[in-house]
Structure formats: structure tokens, C-alpha cells
Coordinates of C-alpha atoms and ligand atoms in Angstrom, one line a residue:
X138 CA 35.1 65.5 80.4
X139 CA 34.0 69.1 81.0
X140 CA 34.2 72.4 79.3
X141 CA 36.9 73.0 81.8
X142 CA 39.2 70.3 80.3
X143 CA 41.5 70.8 76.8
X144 CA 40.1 68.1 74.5
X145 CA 41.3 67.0 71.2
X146 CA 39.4 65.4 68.5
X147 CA 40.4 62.9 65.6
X148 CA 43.0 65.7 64.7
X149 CA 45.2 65.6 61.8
X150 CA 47.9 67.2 60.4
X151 CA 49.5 66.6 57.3
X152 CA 52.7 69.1 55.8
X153 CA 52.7 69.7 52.5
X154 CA 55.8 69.1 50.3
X155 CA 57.2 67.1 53.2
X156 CA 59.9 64.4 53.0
X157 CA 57.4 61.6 54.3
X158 CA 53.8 60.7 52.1
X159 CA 52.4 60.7 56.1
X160 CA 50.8 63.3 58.2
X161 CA 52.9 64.6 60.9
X162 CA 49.7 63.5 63.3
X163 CA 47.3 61.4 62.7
X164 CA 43.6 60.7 64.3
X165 CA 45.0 62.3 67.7
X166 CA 42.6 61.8 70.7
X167 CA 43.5 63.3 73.6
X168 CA 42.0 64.9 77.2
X169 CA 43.6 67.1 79.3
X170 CA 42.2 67.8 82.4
X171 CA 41.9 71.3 84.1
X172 CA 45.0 72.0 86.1
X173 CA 46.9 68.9 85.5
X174 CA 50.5 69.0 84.6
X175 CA 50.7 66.6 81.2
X176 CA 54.2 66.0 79.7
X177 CA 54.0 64.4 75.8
X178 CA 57.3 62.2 75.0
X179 CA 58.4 60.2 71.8
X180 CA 60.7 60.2 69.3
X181 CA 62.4 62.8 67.3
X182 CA 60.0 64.0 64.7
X183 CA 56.7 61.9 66.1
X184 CA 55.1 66.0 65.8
X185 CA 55.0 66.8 69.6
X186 CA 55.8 70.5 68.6
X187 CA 53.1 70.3 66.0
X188 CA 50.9 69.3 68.5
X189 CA 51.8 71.8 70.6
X190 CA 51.7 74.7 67.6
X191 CA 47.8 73.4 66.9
X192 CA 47.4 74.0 70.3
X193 CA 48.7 77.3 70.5
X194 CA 46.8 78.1 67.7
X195 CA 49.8 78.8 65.3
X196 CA 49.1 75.9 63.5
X197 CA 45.6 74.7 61.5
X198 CA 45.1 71.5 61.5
X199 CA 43.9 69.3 58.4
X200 CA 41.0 67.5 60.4
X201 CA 39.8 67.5 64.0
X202 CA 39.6 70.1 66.1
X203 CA 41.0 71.5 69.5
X204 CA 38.9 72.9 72.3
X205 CA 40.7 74.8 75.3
X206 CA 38.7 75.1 78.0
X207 CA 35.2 75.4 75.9
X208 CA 37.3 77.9 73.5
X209 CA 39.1 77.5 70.3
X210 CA 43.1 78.1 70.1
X211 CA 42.8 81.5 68.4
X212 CA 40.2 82.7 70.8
X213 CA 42.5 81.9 73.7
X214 CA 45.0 83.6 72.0
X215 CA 43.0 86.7 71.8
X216 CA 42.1 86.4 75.9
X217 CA 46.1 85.9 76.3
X218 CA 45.3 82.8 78.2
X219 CA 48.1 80.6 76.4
X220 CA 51.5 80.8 77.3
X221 CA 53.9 78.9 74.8
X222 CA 57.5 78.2 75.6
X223 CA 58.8 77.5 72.4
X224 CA 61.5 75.0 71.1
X225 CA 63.7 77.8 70.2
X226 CA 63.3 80.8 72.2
X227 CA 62.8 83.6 69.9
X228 CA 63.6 86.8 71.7
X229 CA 63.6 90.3 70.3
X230 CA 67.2 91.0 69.5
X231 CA 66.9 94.7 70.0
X232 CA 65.7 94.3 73.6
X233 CA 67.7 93.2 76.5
X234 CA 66.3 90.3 78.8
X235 CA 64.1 92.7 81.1
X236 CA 62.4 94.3 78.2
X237 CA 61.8 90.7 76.6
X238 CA 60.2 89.7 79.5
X239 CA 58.1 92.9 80.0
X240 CA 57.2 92.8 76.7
X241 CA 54.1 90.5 76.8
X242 CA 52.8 92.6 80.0
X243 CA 53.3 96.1 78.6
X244 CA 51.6 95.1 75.2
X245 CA 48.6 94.1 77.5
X246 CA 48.5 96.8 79.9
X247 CA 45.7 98.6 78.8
X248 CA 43.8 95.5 78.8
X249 CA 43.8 95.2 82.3
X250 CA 45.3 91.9 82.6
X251 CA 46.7 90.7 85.4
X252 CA 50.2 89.9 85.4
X253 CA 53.5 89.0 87.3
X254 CA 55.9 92.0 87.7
X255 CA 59.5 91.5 85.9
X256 CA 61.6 91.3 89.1
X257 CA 59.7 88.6 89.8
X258 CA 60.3 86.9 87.0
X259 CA 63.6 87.5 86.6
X260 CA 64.0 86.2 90.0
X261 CA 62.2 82.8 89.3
X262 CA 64.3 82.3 86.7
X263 CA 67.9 83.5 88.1
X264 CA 67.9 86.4 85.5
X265 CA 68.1 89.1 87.6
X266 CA 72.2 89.9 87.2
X267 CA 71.4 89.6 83.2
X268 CA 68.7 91.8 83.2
X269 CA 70.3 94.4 80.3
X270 CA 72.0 91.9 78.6
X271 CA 70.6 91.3 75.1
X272 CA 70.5 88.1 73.6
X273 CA 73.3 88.0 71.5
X274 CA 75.0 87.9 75.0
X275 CA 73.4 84.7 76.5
X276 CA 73.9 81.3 75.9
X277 CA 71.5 79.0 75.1
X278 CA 70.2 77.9 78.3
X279 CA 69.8 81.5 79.8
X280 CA 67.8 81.9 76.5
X281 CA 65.7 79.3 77.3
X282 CA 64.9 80.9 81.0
X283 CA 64.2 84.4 79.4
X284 CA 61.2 82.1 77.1
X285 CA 60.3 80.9 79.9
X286 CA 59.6 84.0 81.9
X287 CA 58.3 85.8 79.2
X288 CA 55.7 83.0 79.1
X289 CA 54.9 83.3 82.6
X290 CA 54.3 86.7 82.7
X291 CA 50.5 86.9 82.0
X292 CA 49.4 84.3 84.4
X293 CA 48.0 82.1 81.3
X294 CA 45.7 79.1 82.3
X295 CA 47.5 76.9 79.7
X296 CA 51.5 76.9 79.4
X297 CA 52.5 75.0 76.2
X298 CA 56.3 74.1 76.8
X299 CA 58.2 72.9 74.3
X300 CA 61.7 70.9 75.5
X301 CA 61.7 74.3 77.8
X302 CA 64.8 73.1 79.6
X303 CA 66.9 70.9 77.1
X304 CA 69.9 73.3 77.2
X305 CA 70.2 73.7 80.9
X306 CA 72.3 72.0 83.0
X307 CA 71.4 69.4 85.4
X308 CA 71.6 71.8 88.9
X309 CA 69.8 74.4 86.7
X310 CA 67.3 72.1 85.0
X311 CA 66.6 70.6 88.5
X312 CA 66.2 74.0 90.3
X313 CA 64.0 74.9 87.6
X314 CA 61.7 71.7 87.4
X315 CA 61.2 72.5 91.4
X316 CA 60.6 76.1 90.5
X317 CA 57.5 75.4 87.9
X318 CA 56.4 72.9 90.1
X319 CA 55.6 75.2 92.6
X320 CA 55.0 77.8 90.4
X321 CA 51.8 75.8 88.8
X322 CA 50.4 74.0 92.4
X323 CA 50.1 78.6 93.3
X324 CA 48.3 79.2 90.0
X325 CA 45.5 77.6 88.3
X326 CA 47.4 76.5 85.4
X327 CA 47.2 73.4 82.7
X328 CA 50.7 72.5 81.7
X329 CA 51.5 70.7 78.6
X330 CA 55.5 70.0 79.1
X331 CA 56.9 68.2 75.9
X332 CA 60.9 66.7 77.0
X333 CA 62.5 63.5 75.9
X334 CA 63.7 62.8 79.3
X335 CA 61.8 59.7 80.7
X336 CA 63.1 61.0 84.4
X337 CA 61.7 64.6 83.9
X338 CA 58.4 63.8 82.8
X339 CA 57.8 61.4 85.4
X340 CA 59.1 63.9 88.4
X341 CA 56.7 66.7 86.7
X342 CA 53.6 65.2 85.1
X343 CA 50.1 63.9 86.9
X344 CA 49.9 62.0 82.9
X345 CA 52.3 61.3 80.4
X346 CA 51.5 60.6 76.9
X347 CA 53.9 58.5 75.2
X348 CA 53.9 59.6 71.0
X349 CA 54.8 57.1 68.4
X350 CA 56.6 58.3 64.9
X351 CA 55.5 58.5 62.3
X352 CA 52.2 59.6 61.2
X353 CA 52.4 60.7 65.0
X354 CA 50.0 59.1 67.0
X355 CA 49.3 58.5 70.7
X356 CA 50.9 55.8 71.4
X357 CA 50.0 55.1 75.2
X358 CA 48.4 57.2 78.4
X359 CA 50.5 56.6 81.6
X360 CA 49.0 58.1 85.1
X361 CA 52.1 59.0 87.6
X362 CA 50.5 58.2 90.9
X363 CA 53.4 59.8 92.9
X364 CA 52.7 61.9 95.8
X365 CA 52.6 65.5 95.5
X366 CA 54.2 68.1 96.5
X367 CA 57.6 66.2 94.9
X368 CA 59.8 67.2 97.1
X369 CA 63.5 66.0 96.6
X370 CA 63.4 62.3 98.1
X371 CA 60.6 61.6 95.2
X372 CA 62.9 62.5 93.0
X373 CA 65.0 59.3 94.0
X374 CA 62.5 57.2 95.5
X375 CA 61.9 53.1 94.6
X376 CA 58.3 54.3 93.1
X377 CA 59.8 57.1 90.8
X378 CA 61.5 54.1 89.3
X379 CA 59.1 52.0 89.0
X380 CA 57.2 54.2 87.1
X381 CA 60.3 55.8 84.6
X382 CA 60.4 51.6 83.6
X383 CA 57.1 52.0 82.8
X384 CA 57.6 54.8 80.6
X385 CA 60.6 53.5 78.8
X386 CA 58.6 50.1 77.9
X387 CA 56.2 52.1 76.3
X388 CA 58.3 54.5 74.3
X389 CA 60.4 51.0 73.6
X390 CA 57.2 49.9 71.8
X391 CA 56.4 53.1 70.6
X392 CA 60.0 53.1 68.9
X393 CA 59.3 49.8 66.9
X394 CA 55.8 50.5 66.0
X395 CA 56.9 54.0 64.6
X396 CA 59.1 55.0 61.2
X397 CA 59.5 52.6 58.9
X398 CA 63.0 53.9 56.4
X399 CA 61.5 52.2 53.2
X400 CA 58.3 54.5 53.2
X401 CA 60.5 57.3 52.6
X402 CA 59.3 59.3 49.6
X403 CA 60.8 61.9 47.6
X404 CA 59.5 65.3 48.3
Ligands
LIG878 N1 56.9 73.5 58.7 C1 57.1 72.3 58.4 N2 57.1 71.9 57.1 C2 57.2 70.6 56.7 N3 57.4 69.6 57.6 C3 57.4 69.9 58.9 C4 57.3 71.2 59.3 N4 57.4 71.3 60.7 C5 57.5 70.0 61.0 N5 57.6 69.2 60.0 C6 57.7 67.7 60.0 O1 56.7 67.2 60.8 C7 57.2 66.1 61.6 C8 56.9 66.4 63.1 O2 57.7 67.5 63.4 P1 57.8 68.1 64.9 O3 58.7 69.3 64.9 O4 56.4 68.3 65.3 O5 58.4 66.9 65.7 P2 58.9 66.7 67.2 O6 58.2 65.5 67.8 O7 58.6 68.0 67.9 O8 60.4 66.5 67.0 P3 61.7 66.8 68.0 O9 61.6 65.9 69.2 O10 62.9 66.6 67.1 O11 61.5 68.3 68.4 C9 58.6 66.0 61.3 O12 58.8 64.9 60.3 C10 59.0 67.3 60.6 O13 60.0 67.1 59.6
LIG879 MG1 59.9 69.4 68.7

């Protein structure tokens, strides 16, 4: 483990007033090395985007703590070095798609920072024929895309995506999958990718950490030894899988070791 790794310590998060007498994470450990791509899968409500939030730095956690790189959460905020691709995209209704995705790069302009231009982005994303549409106009997927670019556009060294393409299609989410693919072997970028497709995580990730619910835990560390780059016949090939059986044993075991009805409490 080096400074240049995202490392996280015994952390623990508990809401209060919540509907379960459990922390929403509990005693997480977890490494994340520079550059890899890292997808997080389990079930509904095992606190993937809580996980993801701490990391962001949007959320404090109870216990533990969260380094990035050497650096807490809120100072990578402050460098604009995180990009987070929320759950639900939450774009500026008064501004069509090319000014939400603009909007990151002109709010940091003085700074100097270097940053993808919005053609491009709106390009990598099949925007470009929406570009003054606003988003009372799009559906949910071509929300999801304008999140996604938006997030792209300062070049961050960590991407936090959160179920970025769960409203897509399957040619779309496919297409897409290839694009960030690409998109991360050009740039020096750590990607945490959360999704609750087995298939996904295993066509994306270098690691994928399988969550158990609930308090949310991790539940199991699988390495995907596939070749890189993944071009299309991984996608379908014997290995691929081999390894999604892998990943759906373990989220199997992390289903039955997880929630337990009768420890509902009242809130
Ligand atoms: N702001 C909040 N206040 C109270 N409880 C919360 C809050 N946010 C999340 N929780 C609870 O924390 C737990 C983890 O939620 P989280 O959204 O992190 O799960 P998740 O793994 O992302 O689920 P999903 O796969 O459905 O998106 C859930 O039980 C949820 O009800
Ligand atoms: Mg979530």
C-alpha cells in the first residue's frame, strides 16, 4: 500500500433516526490501488452509495477514516480531483445539457485546471444533437450521460460512479462501458463503478468487491484476471464466465449472510 492508493480504515457509518438499529457500514476495510478500475456490488441498501458519498467527501463518517491518494475527501474536493457520478443525476434545471456540462469547467477556469472541452464530451457521450435541450426534455438515460460528462470534464484522478448506467439500454450501456473503458486506459484515473449487474462489473473492473447487507460490510475481494484491452470477444468469452459464476456465488452468500427481517426496529 502506498500514498498513491485510496485506503479505507475500520470505517463506520451509522444514520440516525433510521429504520434499522445497524449502521449502514460497518468496520469497512478496503484498498484501492492507483489507476485500477474497482466496481462495488451487493444488495439493495448494503450502503454502496454511502460508501461512495464518504468517499466523495459528502458524507462524515462515524468512525474510520478515508485517505485518497495521501489526501482526505474534502481536500480532494477542494483540488477538484473527484469526479462523482451520482445515483440520480442532478442537473441544473435552468441550463440546457451543454451548459450542464460546461459548468464544472467554467466554475474552474480561473484555476487553471485542465479540462476536456464540451464538444468532446458531448461527443463521448452521444449528446451532441441534445446539446440545448434542458432537462426536463431528456429521459432518464440521456440524464444519466449528461452526469456522466459533466463528471468527466475536469480530468479527476478518482471517478466515483454510482449505477452510472442503470437506465440505458443495452446497445447504449454497451457502447458506453467500451467508451469509459477507453476513456480511463488514456487517463490516469481510479474508478470506483458501483452496478448490480454481475456481467458489467466483471467486463469493467481489474477487482470487484462484493457488499453484504446489512450493517454493510465487505463481504468478499474478487481479482478479474481477464485480458485487457476488453475488446468485444471478452465480452463473450468461456473465462468471462467463469469469472461472473464466481461473482454470483459470492453475492449468493453475501445475500444469506445479510438482512435479517426480525431485527427490524421502529424508527
Ligand atoms: N440520508 C439517509 N438517512 C437515513 N438512512 C439512510 C440515508 N441514506 C441511506 N440510508 C440508509 O442506509 C442504507 C444504505 O443506503 P445506500 O443508499 O448507501 O444503499 P445502496 O447499497 O446504495 O442501495 P441501492 O443499491 O438500492 O442503491 C439503507 O438502509 C438506507 O435506507
Ligand atoms: Mg445506491
Amino acid at each position: 500500500m502506498t500514498s498513491d492508493d485510496i485506503e479505507i480504515r475500520h470505517l463506520t457509518k451509522r444514520y440516525r433516526g433510521g429504520a434499522y438499529d445497524r449502521p449502514a457500514l460497518q468496520d469497512i476495510d478496503l484498498e484501492i490501488p492507483h489507476r485500477r478500475f474497482v466496481s462495488l456490488i451487493g444488495p439493495s441498501g448494503c450502503g454502496k452509495s454511502t460508501l461512495l458519498r464518504v468517499m466523495a467527501g459528502l458524507t462524515v463518517p462515524d468512525h474510520g477514516r478515508v485517505s485518497l491518494f495521501g489526501r482526505t475527501p474534502r481536500e480532494m474536493c477542494r483540488r477538484k480531483a473527484i469526479g462523482l457520478v451520482p445515483q440520480t443525476p442532478a442537473l441544473l434545471p435552468w441550463l440546457n445539457v451543454r451548459q450542464n456540462i460546461a459548468l464544472p469547467t467554467l466554475v474552474n477556469r480561473r484555476r487553471g485546471t485542465s479540462h476536456e472541452s464540451t464538444d468532446d464530451l458531448l461527443r463521448a457521450v452521444g449528446l451532441e444533437d441534445s446539446a440545448h435541450r434542458y432537462p426536463h426534455q431528456l429521459s432518464g438515460g440521456m440524464s444519466q450521460r449528461v452526469a456522466i460528462a459533466r463528471a468527466l470534464g475536469l480530468r479527476p484522478d478518482v471517478l466515483l460512479m454510482d449505477e452510472p448506467f442503470s437506465a440505458l439500454d443495452e446497445f447504449t450501456r454497451e457502447a458506453l462501458r467500451m467508451q469509459l473503458l477507453e476513456l480511463w486506459q488514456r487517463r490516469a484515473t481510479t474508478v470506483v463503478f458501483v452496478t448490480h449487474s454481475v456481467h458489467e462489473a466483471v467486463v469493467l473492473s481489474d477487482r470487484i468487491v462484493v457488499m453484504s447487507a446489512r450493517p454493510g460490510r465487505i463481504h468478499d475481494v474478487l481479482d478479474v484476471d481477464l485480458p485487457r484491452p476488453r475488446e468485444r470477444e471478452v465480452v463473450s468469452d468461456s473465462r468471462t464466465h467463469e469469472v461472473e459464476g464466481r461473482v454470483r456465488a459470492s453475492l449468493r452468500s453475501a445475500w444469506s449472510s445479510g438482512i435479517n427481517p426480525t431485527e427490524l426496529v421502529a424508527p
